[in-house]
mmCIF file of C-alpha atoms in Angstrom:
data_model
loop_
_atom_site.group_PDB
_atom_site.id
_atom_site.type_symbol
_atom_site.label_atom_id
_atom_site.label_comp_id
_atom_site.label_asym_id
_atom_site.label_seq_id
_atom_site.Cartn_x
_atom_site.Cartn_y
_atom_site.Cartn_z
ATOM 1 C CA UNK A 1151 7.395 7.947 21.790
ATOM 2 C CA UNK A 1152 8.182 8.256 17.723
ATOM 3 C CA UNK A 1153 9.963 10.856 17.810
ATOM 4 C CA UNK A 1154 13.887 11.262 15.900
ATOM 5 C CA UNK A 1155 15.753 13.641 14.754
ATOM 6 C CA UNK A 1156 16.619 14.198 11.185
ATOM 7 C CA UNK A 1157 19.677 16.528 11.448
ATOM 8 C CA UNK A 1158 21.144 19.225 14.623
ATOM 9 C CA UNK A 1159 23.308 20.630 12.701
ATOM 10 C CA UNK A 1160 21.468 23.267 10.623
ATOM 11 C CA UNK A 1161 18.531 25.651 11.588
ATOM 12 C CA UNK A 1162 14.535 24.893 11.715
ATOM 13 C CA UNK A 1163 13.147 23.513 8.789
ATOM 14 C CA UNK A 1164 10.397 21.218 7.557
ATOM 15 C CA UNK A 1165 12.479 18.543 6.903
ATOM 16 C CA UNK A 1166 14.710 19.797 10.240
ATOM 17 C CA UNK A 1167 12.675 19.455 13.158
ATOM 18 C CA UNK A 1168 11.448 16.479 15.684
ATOM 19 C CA UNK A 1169 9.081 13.651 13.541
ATOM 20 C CA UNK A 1170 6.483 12.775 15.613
ATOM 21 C CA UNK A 1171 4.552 9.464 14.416
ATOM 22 C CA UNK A 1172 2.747 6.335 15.381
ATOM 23 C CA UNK A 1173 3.841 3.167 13.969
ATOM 24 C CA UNK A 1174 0.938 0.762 13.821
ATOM 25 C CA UNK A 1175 2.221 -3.175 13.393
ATOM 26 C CA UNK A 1176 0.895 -6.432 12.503
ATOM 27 C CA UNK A 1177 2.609 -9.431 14.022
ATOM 28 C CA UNK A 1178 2.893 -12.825 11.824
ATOM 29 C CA UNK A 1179 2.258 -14.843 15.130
ATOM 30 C CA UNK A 1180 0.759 -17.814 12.383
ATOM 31 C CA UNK A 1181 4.521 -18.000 10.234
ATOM 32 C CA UNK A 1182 6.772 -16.990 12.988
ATOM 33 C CA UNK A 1183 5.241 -17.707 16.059
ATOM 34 C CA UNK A 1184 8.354 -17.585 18.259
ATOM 35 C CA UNK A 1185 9.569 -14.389 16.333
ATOM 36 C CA UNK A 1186 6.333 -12.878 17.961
ATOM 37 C CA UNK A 1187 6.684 -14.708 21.105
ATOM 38 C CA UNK A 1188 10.167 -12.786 21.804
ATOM 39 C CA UNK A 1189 9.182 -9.848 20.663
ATOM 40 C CA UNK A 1190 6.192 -9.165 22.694
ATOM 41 C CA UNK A 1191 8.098 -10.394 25.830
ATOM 42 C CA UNK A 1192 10.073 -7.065 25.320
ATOM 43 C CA UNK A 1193 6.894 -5.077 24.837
ATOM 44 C CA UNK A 1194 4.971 -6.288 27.595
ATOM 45 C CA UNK A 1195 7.636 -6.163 30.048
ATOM 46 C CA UNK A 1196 8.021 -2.624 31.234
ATOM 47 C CA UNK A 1197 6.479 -1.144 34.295
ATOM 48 C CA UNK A 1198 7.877 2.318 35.088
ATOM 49 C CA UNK A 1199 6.446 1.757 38.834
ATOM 50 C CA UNK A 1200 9.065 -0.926 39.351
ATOM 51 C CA UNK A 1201 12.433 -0.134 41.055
ATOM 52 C CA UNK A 1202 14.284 -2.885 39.239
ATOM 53 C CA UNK A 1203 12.717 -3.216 35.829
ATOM 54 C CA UNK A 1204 12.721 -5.684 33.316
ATOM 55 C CA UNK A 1205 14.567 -4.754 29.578
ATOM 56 C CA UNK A 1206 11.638 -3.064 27.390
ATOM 57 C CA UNK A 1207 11.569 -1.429 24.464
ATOM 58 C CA UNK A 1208 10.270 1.557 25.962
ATOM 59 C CA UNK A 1209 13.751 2.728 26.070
ATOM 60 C CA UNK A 1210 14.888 1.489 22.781
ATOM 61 C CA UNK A 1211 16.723 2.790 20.118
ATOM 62 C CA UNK A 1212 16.970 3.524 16.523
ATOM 63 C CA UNK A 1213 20.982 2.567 16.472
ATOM 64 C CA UNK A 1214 21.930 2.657 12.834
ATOM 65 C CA UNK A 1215 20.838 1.879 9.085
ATOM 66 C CA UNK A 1216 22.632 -0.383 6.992
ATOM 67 C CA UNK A 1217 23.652 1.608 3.440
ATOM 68 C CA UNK A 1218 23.257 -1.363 0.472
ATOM 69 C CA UNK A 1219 20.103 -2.939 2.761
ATOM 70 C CA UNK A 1220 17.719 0.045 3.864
ATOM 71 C CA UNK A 1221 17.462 -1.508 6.872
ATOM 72 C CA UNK A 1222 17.365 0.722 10.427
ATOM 73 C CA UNK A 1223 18.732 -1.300 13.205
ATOM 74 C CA UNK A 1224 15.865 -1.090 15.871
ATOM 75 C CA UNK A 1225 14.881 -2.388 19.813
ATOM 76 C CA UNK A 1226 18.510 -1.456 20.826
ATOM 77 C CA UNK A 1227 17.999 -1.349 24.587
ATOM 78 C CA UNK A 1228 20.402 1.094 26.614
ATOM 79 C CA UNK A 1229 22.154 -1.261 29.202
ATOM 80 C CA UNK A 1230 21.189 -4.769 27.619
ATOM 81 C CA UNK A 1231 24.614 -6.503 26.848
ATOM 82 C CA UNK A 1232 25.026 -10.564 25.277
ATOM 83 C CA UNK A 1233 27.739 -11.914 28.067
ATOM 84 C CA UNK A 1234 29.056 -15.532 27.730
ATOM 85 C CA UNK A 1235 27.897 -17.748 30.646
ATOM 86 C CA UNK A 1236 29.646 -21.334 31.595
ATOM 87 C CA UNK A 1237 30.025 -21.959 27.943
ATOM 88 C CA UNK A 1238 26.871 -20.510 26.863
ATOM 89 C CA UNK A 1239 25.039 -17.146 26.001
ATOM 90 C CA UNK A 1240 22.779 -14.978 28.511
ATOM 91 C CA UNK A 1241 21.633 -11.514 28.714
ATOM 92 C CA UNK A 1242 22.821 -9.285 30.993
ATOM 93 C CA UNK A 1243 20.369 -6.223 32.214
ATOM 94 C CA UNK A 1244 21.426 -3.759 35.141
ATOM 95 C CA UNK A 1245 23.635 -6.598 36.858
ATOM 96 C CA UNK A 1246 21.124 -9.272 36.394
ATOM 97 C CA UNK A 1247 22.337 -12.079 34.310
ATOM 98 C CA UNK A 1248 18.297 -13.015 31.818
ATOM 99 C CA UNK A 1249 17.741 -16.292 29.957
ATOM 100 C CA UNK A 1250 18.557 -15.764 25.825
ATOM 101 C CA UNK A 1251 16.713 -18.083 23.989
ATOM 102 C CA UNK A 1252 17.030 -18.240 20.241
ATOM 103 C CA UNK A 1253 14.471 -17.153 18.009
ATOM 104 C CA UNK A 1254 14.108 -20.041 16.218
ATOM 105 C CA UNK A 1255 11.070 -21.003 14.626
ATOM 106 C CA UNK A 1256 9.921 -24.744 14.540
ATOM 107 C CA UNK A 1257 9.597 -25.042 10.791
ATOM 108 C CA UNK A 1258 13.308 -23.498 10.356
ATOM 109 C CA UNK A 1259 14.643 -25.225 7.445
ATOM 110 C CA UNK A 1260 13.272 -26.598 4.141
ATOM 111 C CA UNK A 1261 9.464 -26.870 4.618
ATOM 112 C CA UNK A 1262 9.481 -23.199 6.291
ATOM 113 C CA UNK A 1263 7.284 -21.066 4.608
ATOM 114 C CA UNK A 1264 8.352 -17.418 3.091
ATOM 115 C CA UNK A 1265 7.146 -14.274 3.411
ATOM 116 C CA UNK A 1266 7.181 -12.244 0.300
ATOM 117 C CA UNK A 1267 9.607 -8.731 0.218
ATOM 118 C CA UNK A 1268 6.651 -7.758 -1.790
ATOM 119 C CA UNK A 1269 4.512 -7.383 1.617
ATOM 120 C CA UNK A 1270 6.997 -4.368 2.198
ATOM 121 C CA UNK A 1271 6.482 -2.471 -1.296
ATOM 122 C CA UNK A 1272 7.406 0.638 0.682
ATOM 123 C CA UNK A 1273 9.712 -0.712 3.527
ATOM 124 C CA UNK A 1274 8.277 -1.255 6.772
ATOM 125 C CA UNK A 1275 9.166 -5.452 7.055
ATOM 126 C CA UNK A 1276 10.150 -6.264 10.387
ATOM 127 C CA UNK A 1277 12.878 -8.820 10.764
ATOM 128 C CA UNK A 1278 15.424 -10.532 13.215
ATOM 129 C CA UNK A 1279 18.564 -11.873 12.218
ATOM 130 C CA UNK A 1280 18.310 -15.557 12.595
ATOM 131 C CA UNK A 1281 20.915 -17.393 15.278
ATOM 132 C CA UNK A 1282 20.981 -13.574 17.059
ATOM 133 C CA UNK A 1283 19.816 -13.876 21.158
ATOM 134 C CA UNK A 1284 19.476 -10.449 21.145
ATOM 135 C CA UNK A 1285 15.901 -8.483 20.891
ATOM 136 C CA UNK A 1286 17.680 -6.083 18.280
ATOM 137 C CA UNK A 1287 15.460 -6.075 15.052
ATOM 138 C CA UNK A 1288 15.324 -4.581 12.022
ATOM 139 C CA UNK A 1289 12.835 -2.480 9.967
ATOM 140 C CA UNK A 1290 13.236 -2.052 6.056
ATOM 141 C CA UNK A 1291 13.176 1.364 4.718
ATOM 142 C CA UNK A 1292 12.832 0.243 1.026
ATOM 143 C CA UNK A 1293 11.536 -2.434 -0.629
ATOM 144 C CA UNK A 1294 13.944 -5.414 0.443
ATOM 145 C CA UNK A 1295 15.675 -7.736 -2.099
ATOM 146 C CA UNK A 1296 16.997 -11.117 -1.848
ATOM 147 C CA UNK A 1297 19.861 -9.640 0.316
ATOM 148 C CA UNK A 1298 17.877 -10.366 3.717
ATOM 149 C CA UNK A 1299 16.478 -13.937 3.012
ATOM 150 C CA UNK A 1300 19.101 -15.682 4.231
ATOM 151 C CA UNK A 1301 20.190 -14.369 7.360
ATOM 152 C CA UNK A 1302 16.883 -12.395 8.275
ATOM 153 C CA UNK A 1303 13.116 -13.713 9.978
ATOM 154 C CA UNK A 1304 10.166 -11.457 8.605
ATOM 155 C CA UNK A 1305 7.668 -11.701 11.525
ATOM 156 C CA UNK A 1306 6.159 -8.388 10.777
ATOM 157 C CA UNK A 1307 4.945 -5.601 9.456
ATOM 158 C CA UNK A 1308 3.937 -1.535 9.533
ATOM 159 C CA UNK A 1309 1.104 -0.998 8.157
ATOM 160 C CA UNK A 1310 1.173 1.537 5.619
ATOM 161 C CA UNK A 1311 -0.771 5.202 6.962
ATOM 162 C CA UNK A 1312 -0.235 8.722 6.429
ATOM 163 C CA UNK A 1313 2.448 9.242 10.025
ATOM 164 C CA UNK A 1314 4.182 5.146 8.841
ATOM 165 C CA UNK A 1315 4.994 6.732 5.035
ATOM 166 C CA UNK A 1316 6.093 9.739 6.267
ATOM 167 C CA UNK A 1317 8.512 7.976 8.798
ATOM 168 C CA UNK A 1318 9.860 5.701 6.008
ATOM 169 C CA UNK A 1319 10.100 8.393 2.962
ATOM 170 C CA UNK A 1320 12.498 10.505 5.932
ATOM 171 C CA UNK A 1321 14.556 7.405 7.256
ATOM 172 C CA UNK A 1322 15.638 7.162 3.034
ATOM 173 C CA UNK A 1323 17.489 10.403 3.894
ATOM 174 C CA UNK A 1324 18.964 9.828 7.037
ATOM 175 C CA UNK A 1325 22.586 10.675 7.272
ATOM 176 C CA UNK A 1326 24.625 6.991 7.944
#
């Protein structure tokens, strides 16, 4: 629903209360068309009317940031664990073992096109750690350096509004 909490340990104050925001995206479904491909499979997916839903993230989490990167571990989803599987990888979701592809793009390699860190001036890249089955992603809070190029997909973006800066001038001060 965008909403976190900045600190509960001291009383009521502007910058101590419930943030609520909307955080409007763009998708590069063009440069990382898988990226986008995996990631909408975890938006589309939830249906509070069903008794055994799929993983969504509905439910996600803001887990942690990383200090040196900016960058705020997102899509955690309560429940959704990697598990090994005859020799390979799988998700497992409320006892229900779910396929894990990779999030590998085609052009993955040489000829693969960047995205320039300057598209996040403020923060607000969205990213995936390359070779990781899991729908966790990340969101830089700062402009990125060169530190997330190697291990790190950029297959989105926020785009920048009044609630988005807001959200990313407060996640700078976040506790860690």
């Amino acid at each position: 629903d965008g909403t976190f909490y900045v600190r509960d340990d001291e009383g009521e104050s502007d910058e101590n209360k419930v943030f609520y925001g909307r955080l409007t995206i763009g998708l590069f479904g063009t440069v990382a068309p898988n990226h986008v491909e995996q990631f909408l499979k975890y938006v589309e997916s939830y249906n509070p009317a069903e008794e055994n839903p799929y993983p969504s993230y509905a439910r996600s989490q803001f887990d942690s940031m990383d200090d040196n990167t900016g960058l705020l571990n997102c899509g955690v989803i309560p429940g959704l664990e990697v598990t090994s599987i005859g020799g390979g990888v799988g998700l497992e979701y409320r006892g229900r073992i779910l396929g894990a592809p990779l999030w590998i793009e085609s052009n993955q390699g040489e000829g693969r096109k960047k995205i320039s860190h300057s598209l996040g001036k403020k923060g607000g890249l969205l990213t995936h750690r390359d070779l990781d089955v899991s729908p966790n992603f990340g969101l830089t809070t700062r402009p990125s350096g060169a530190e997330l190029d190697a291990s790190h997909t950029v297959f989105g973006r926020v785009f920048l509004d009044e609630s988005s800066t807001e959200f990313l001038d407060r996640m700078i001060d976040v506790p860690t």
